Amino acid sequence: MTDTPSLISPILTTNLASERPPLMLGIMASGSGSNFVAVARAIDRGNLNAKIAVLVHNKSDIAAIDRAREREIPTVLLDHREYRTRAALDRAIVSTFEAYQVECVVMAGWMRMITQVLIDAFPGRLINIHPSLLPSFRGLHAIEQALSARVKITGCTVHVVTLEVDAGPILIQSAVPVLADDTAATLHARVQIQEHLILPEAIAILARC
Ligand code: GRF
């Protein structure tokens, strides 16, 4: 895997001097959890004044669960198939986060559409990471969309979540060149290197607000 530097490097932030209590995070994941780990490591290094209060996941067989348990972070399974509506699932998510005193919610590979219920519970404090330079390539398969479009540069975006998918206010972005021989896997791997930098940075922005 080629570790190509991004064209726009995120500014690294240190929050050690902060006297505020750590921002209580709730993380939502449906996949491998590499972004979850990136956030946890930024906290460990002292680069992010936050605490992961709980990981909510909607599948029981995802790697993110193991990553959380290794760190003794509580995990809560909320299986979308057990809820009759998206709003009902979101009410359960909100109740869970309230029980863990969550202040800010991070969708780190959450593969379900959400509703106004979740948005209203965390106004301006519900963020998502997406593997493209929004507003290009919204929705699913952003990496494949970038390859099909033959763009020379793609990247990743952290944005505040609104009801319209991948359309909320942008907090931070990082660019990644598309190489001539890229496959979806190689490009996604390089995009993820940047995701792991900008997601903690975006949370740090919110932690300072
Ligand atoms: C990331 O590429 C993110 O942009 C997208 O889902 C993926 C999650 O990856 N929304 P991981 O589970 O954090 O490794």
CSV table of C-alpha atoms and ligand atoms in Angstrom, one decimal:
chain,number,residue,atom,x,y,z
A,1,MET,CA,0.0,0.0,0.0
A,2,THR,CA,1.4,3.4,-1.0
A,3,ASP,CA,1.3,6.0,1.8
A,4,THR,CA,0.8,9.0,-0.4
A,5,PRO,CA,0.6,12.3,1.5
A,6,SER,CA,-2.7,14.2,1.1
A,7,LEU,CA,-2.7,17.4,-0.8
A,8,ILE,CA,-4.4,19.2,2.0
A,9,SER,CA,-2.9,18.1,5.4
A,10,PRO,CA,-5.1,18.5,8.4
A,11,ILE,CA,-3.8,20.7,11.2
A,12,LEU,CA,-2.9,18.6,14.2
A,13,THR,CA,-4.3,19.9,17.4
A,14,THR,CA,-3.3,19.5,21.0
A,15,ASN,CA,-5.9,20.0,23.6
A,16,LEU,CA,-3.9,19.1,26.7
A,17,ALA,CA,-4.1,22.6,28.1
A,18,SER,CA,-7.9,22.5,28.1
A,19,GLU,CA,-9.5,22.8,31.5
A,20,ARG,CA,-12.8,21.5,30.3
A,21,PRO,CA,-14.0,18.0,31.2
A,22,PRO,CA,-13.6,15.6,28.3
A,23,LEU,CA,-16.3,15.7,25.7
A,24,MET,CA,-18.4,12.6,26.1
A,25,LEU,CA,-18.6,10.7,22.8
A,26,GLY,CA,-21.1,8.2,21.5
A,27,ILE,CA,-19.8,6.3,18.4
A,28,MET,CA,-22.1,4.5,16.0
A,29,ALA,CA,-20.5,1.8,13.8
A,30,SER,CA,-21.5,-0.9,11.4
A,31,GLY,CA,-18.1,-2.0,10.1
A,32,SER,CA,-14.5,-2.6,10.9
A,33,GLY,CA,-14.2,0.2,13.4
A,34,SER,CA,-10.9,1.7,12.1
A,35,ASN,CA,-12.2,5.2,12.6
A,36,PHE,CA,-13.4,4.3,16.1
A,37,VAL,CA,-9.8,3.1,16.8
A,38,ALA,CA,-8.4,6.4,15.3
A,39,VAL,CA,-10.5,8.4,17.7
A,40,ALA,CA,-9.5,6.2,20.7
A,41,ARG,CA,-5.8,6.6,19.8
A,42,ALA,CA,-6.1,10.4,19.5
A,43,ILE,CA,-7.6,10.4,23.0
A,44,ASP,CA,-4.8,8.1,24.3
A,45,ARG,CA,-2.1,10.4,22.9
A,46,GLY,CA,-3.7,13.4,24.5
A,47,ASN,CA,-4.6,15.0,21.2
A,48,LEU,CA,-8.3,15.0,21.8
A,49,ASN,CA,-10.0,16.0,25.1
A,50,ALA,CA,-12.8,13.5,24.9
A,51,LYS,CA,-13.9,10.2,26.3
A,52,ILE,CA,-15.7,7.4,24.3
A,53,ALA,CA,-18.6,6.7,26.6
A,54,VAL,CA,-20.2,4.0,24.4
A,55,LEU,CA,-20.1,2.3,21.1
A,56,VAL,CA,-23.5,1.6,19.5
A,57,HIS,CA,-23.5,-1.0,16.7
A,58,ASN,CA,-26.3,-2.6,14.7
A,59,LYS,CA,-24.7,-5.9,13.8
A,60,SER,CA,-23.3,-8.5,16.2
A,61,ASP,CA,-20.4,-9.7,14.1
A,62,ILE,CA,-18.4,-6.5,13.4
A,63,ALA,CA,-14.8,-5.9,14.2
A,64,ALA,CA,-15.5,-2.6,15.9
A,65,ILE,CA,-16.9,-4.5,18.9
A,66,ASP,CA,-13.6,-6.2,19.6
A,67,ARG,CA,-11.8,-2.9,19.2
A,68,ALA,CA,-14.1,-1.4,21.9
A,69,ARG,CA,-13.8,-4.3,24.3
A,70,GLU,CA,-10.0,-4.3,24.1
A,71,ARG,CA,-10.3,-0.8,25.5
A,72,GLU,CA,-13.1,-1.6,28.0
A,73,ILE,CA,-15.5,0.7,26.3
A,74,PRO,CA,-19.1,-0.3,26.7
A,75,THR,CA,-20.8,-1.7,23.6
A,76,VAL,CA,-24.6,-1.7,22.9
A,77,LEU,CA,-26.2,-3.7,20.1
A,78,LEU,CA,-29.2,-2.1,18.6
A,79,ASP,CA,-30.2,-4.4,15.8
A,80,HIS,CA,-32.2,-2.4,13.2
A,81,ARG,CA,-34.3,-5.5,12.4
A,82,GLU,CA,-35.9,-5.4,15.8
A,83,TYR,CA,-37.4,-1.9,15.2
A,84,ARG,CA,-40.5,-1.3,13.1
A,85,THR,CA,-39.4,2.1,12.0
A,86,ARG,CA,-36.2,4.1,11.5
A,87,ALA,CA,-37.5,6.6,14.1
A,88,ALA,CA,-38.0,3.8,16.7
A,89,LEU,CA,-34.4,2.7,16.2
A,90,ASP,CA,-33.2,6.3,16.6
A,91,ARG,CA,-35.3,6.7,19.8
A,92,ALA,CA,-33.4,3.6,21.2
A,93,ILE,CA,-30.1,5.1,20.1
A,94,VAL,CA,-30.9,8.4,21.8
A,95,SER,CA,-32.0,6.7,25.0
A,96,THR,CA,-28.7,4.7,25.0
A,97,PHE,CA,-26.6,7.8,24.5
A,98,GLU,CA,-28.5,9.7,27.2
A,99,ALA,CA,-27.9,6.8,29.6
A,100,TYR,CA,-24.2,7.2,29.0
A,101,GLN,CA,-24.3,11.0,29.2
A,102,VAL,CA,-23.2,11.4,25.6
A,103,GLU,CA,-22.7,15.0,24.4
A,104,CYS,CA,-21.5,14.4,20.8
A,105,VAL,CA,-22.3,11.6,18.4
A,106,VAL,CA,-20.0,10.3,15.7
A,107,MET,CA,-21.3,8.2,12.9
A,108,ALA,CA,-18.1,6.2,12.0
A,109,GLY,CA,-19.3,3.9,9.3
A,110,TRP,CA,-22.9,3.7,10.4
A,111,MET,CA,-24.7,2.2,7.4
A,112,ARG,CA,-28.3,3.1,8.2
A,113,MET,CA,-30.3,6.2,7.3
A,114,ILE,CA,-31.1,8.2,10.3
A,115,THR,CA,-34.1,10.4,11.2
A,116,GLN,CA,-34.9,13.8,12.7
A,117,VAL,CA,-35.2,12.1,16.1
A,118,LEU,CA,-31.5,11.6,16.3
A,119,ILE,CA,-30.7,15.0,14.7
A,120,ASP,CA,-32.9,16.8,17.2
A,121,ALA,CA,-31.3,15.1,20.2
A,122,PHE,CA,-27.8,16.3,19.3
A,123,PRO,CA,-28.2,19.6,17.5
A,124,GLY,CA,-24.9,20.5,15.7
A,125,ARG,CA,-23.3,17.6,17.6
A,126,LEU,CA,-24.0,14.7,15.3
A,127,ILE,CA,-21.2,14.2,12.8
A,128,ASN,CA,-20.5,11.7,10.0
A,129,ILE,CA,-17.3,10.7,8.1
A,130,HIS,CA,-17.7,10.1,4.4
A,131,PRO,CA,-15.1,8.8,1.9
A,132,SER,CA,-15.3,11.6,-0.7
A,133,LEU,CA,-14.8,15.3,-1.0
A,134,LEU,CA,-18.4,16.3,-0.6
A,135,PRO,CA,-20.5,17.5,-2.3
A,136,SER,CA,-19.1,15.0,-4.8
A,137,PHE,CA,-20.0,11.4,-4.6
A,138,ARG,CA,-22.7,11.4,-1.9
A,139,GLY,CA,-24.4,8.2,-0.7
A,140,LEU,CA,-23.1,4.6,-1.0
A,141,HIS,CA,-20.0,3.5,-3.0
A,142,ALA,CA,-18.3,6.9,-2.9
A,143,ILE,CA,-14.9,5.3,-3.7
A,144,GLU,CA,-16.3,3.4,-6.7
A,145,GLN,CA,-18.1,6.6,-7.8
A,146,ALA,CA,-14.8,8.5,-7.8
A,147,LEU,CA,-13.1,5.8,-9.8
A,148,SER,CA,-15.9,5.7,-12.4
A,149,ALA,CA,-15.8,9.5,-12.7
A,150,ARG,CA,-12.1,9.3,-13.4
A,151,VAL,CA,-11.4,12.2,-11.1
A,152,LYS,CA,-7.7,12.8,-10.2
A,153,ILE,CA,-8.4,13.8,-6.7
A,154,THR,CA,-10.9,12.5,-4.1
A,155,GLY,CA,-10.7,12.4,-0.4
A,156,CYS,CA,-12.8,12.4,2.8
A,157,THR,CA,-15.1,14.7,4.6
A,158,VAL,CA,-16.4,15.1,8.2
A,159,HIS,CA,-19.7,17.0,8.3
A,160,VAL,CA,-22.6,17.8,10.6
A,161,VAL,CA,-25.5,15.4,9.9
A,162,THR,CA,-28.7,16.7,8.4
A,163,LEU,CA,-31.7,14.8,7.1
A,164,GLU,CA,-30.4,15.0,3.6
A,165,VAL,CA,-27.8,12.2,3.2
A,166,ASP,CA,-24.1,13.5,3.2
A,167,ALA,CA,-25.2,17.1,2.8
A,168,GLY,CA,-24.7,18.8,6.1
A,169,PRO,CA,-22.3,21.6,6.9
A,170,ILE,CA,-18.7,20.5,6.3
A,171,LEU,CA,-16.3,20.6,9.3
A,172,ILE,CA,-13.0,19.4,7.7
A,173,GLN,CA,-11.8,17.7,4.5
A,174,SER,CA,-8.7,16.0,3.3
A,175,ALA,CA,-7.7,15.4,-0.3
A,176,VAL,CA,-6.3,12.2,-1.7
A,177,PRO,CA,-4.9,11.8,-5.3
A,178,VAL,CA,-6.4,9.0,-7.4
A,179,LEU,CA,-3.5,7.0,-8.9
A,180,ALA,CA,-3.7,5.4,-12.4
A,181,ASP,CA,-3.6,1.9,-11.1
A,182,ASP,CA,-6.0,2.4,-8.2
A,183,THR,CA,-8.6,-0.2,-7.3
A,184,ALA,CA,-11.4,0.5,-4.9
A,185,ALA,CA,-9.4,-1.3,-2.2
A,186,THR,CA,-6.2,0.6,-2.7
A,187,LEU,CA,-7.9,4.0,-3.0
A,188,HIS,CA,-10.1,3.3,0.0
A,189,ALA,CA,-7.0,2.3,2.0
A,190,ARG,CA,-5.4,5.7,1.3
A,191,VAL,CA,-8.6,7.6,1.9
A,192,GLN,CA,-8.9,5.9,5.3
A,193,ILE,CA,-5.4,7.1,6.3
A,194,GLN,CA,-6.8,10.6,5.9
A,195,GLU,CA,-10.1,9.8,7.6
A,196,HIS,CA,-8.1,8.7,10.7
A,197,LEU,CA,-6.5,12.1,10.8
A,198,ILE,CA,-9.4,14.3,10.2
A,199,LEU,CA,-12.1,12.6,12.3
A,200,PRO,CA,-10.2,13.3,15.6
A,201,GLU,CA,-9.5,16.8,14.4
A,202,ALA,CA,-13.2,17.4,13.7
A,203,ILE,CA,-14.1,16.2,17.1
A,204,ALA,CA,-11.5,18.4,18.6
A,205,ILE,CA,-13.1,21.4,16.9
A,206,LEU,CA,-16.4,20.5,18.6
A,207,ALA,CA,-14.7,19.8,21.9
A,208,ARG,CA,-13.5,23.4,21.9
A,209,CYS,CA,-16.9,24.9,21.0
B,1,GRF,C1,-15.3,4.8,6.2
B,1,GRF,O1,-14.7,4.7,5.0
B,1,GRF,C2,-16.3,5.9,6.3
B,1,GRF,O2,-15.9,7.0,5.5
B,1,GRF,C3,-17.5,5.3,5.8
B,1,GRF,O3,-17.5,4.0,6.3
B,1,GRF,C4,-16.2,3.6,6.5
B,1,GRF,C5,-16.1,3.0,7.9
B,1,GRF,O4,-14.8,2.5,8.1
B,1,GRF,N1,-18.7,6.0,6.2
B,1,GRF,P1,-14.4,1.9,9.5
B,1,GRF,O5,-15.5,0.9,9.9
B,1,GRF,O6,-14.2,3.0,10.4
B,1,GRF,O7,-13.1,1.2,9.2
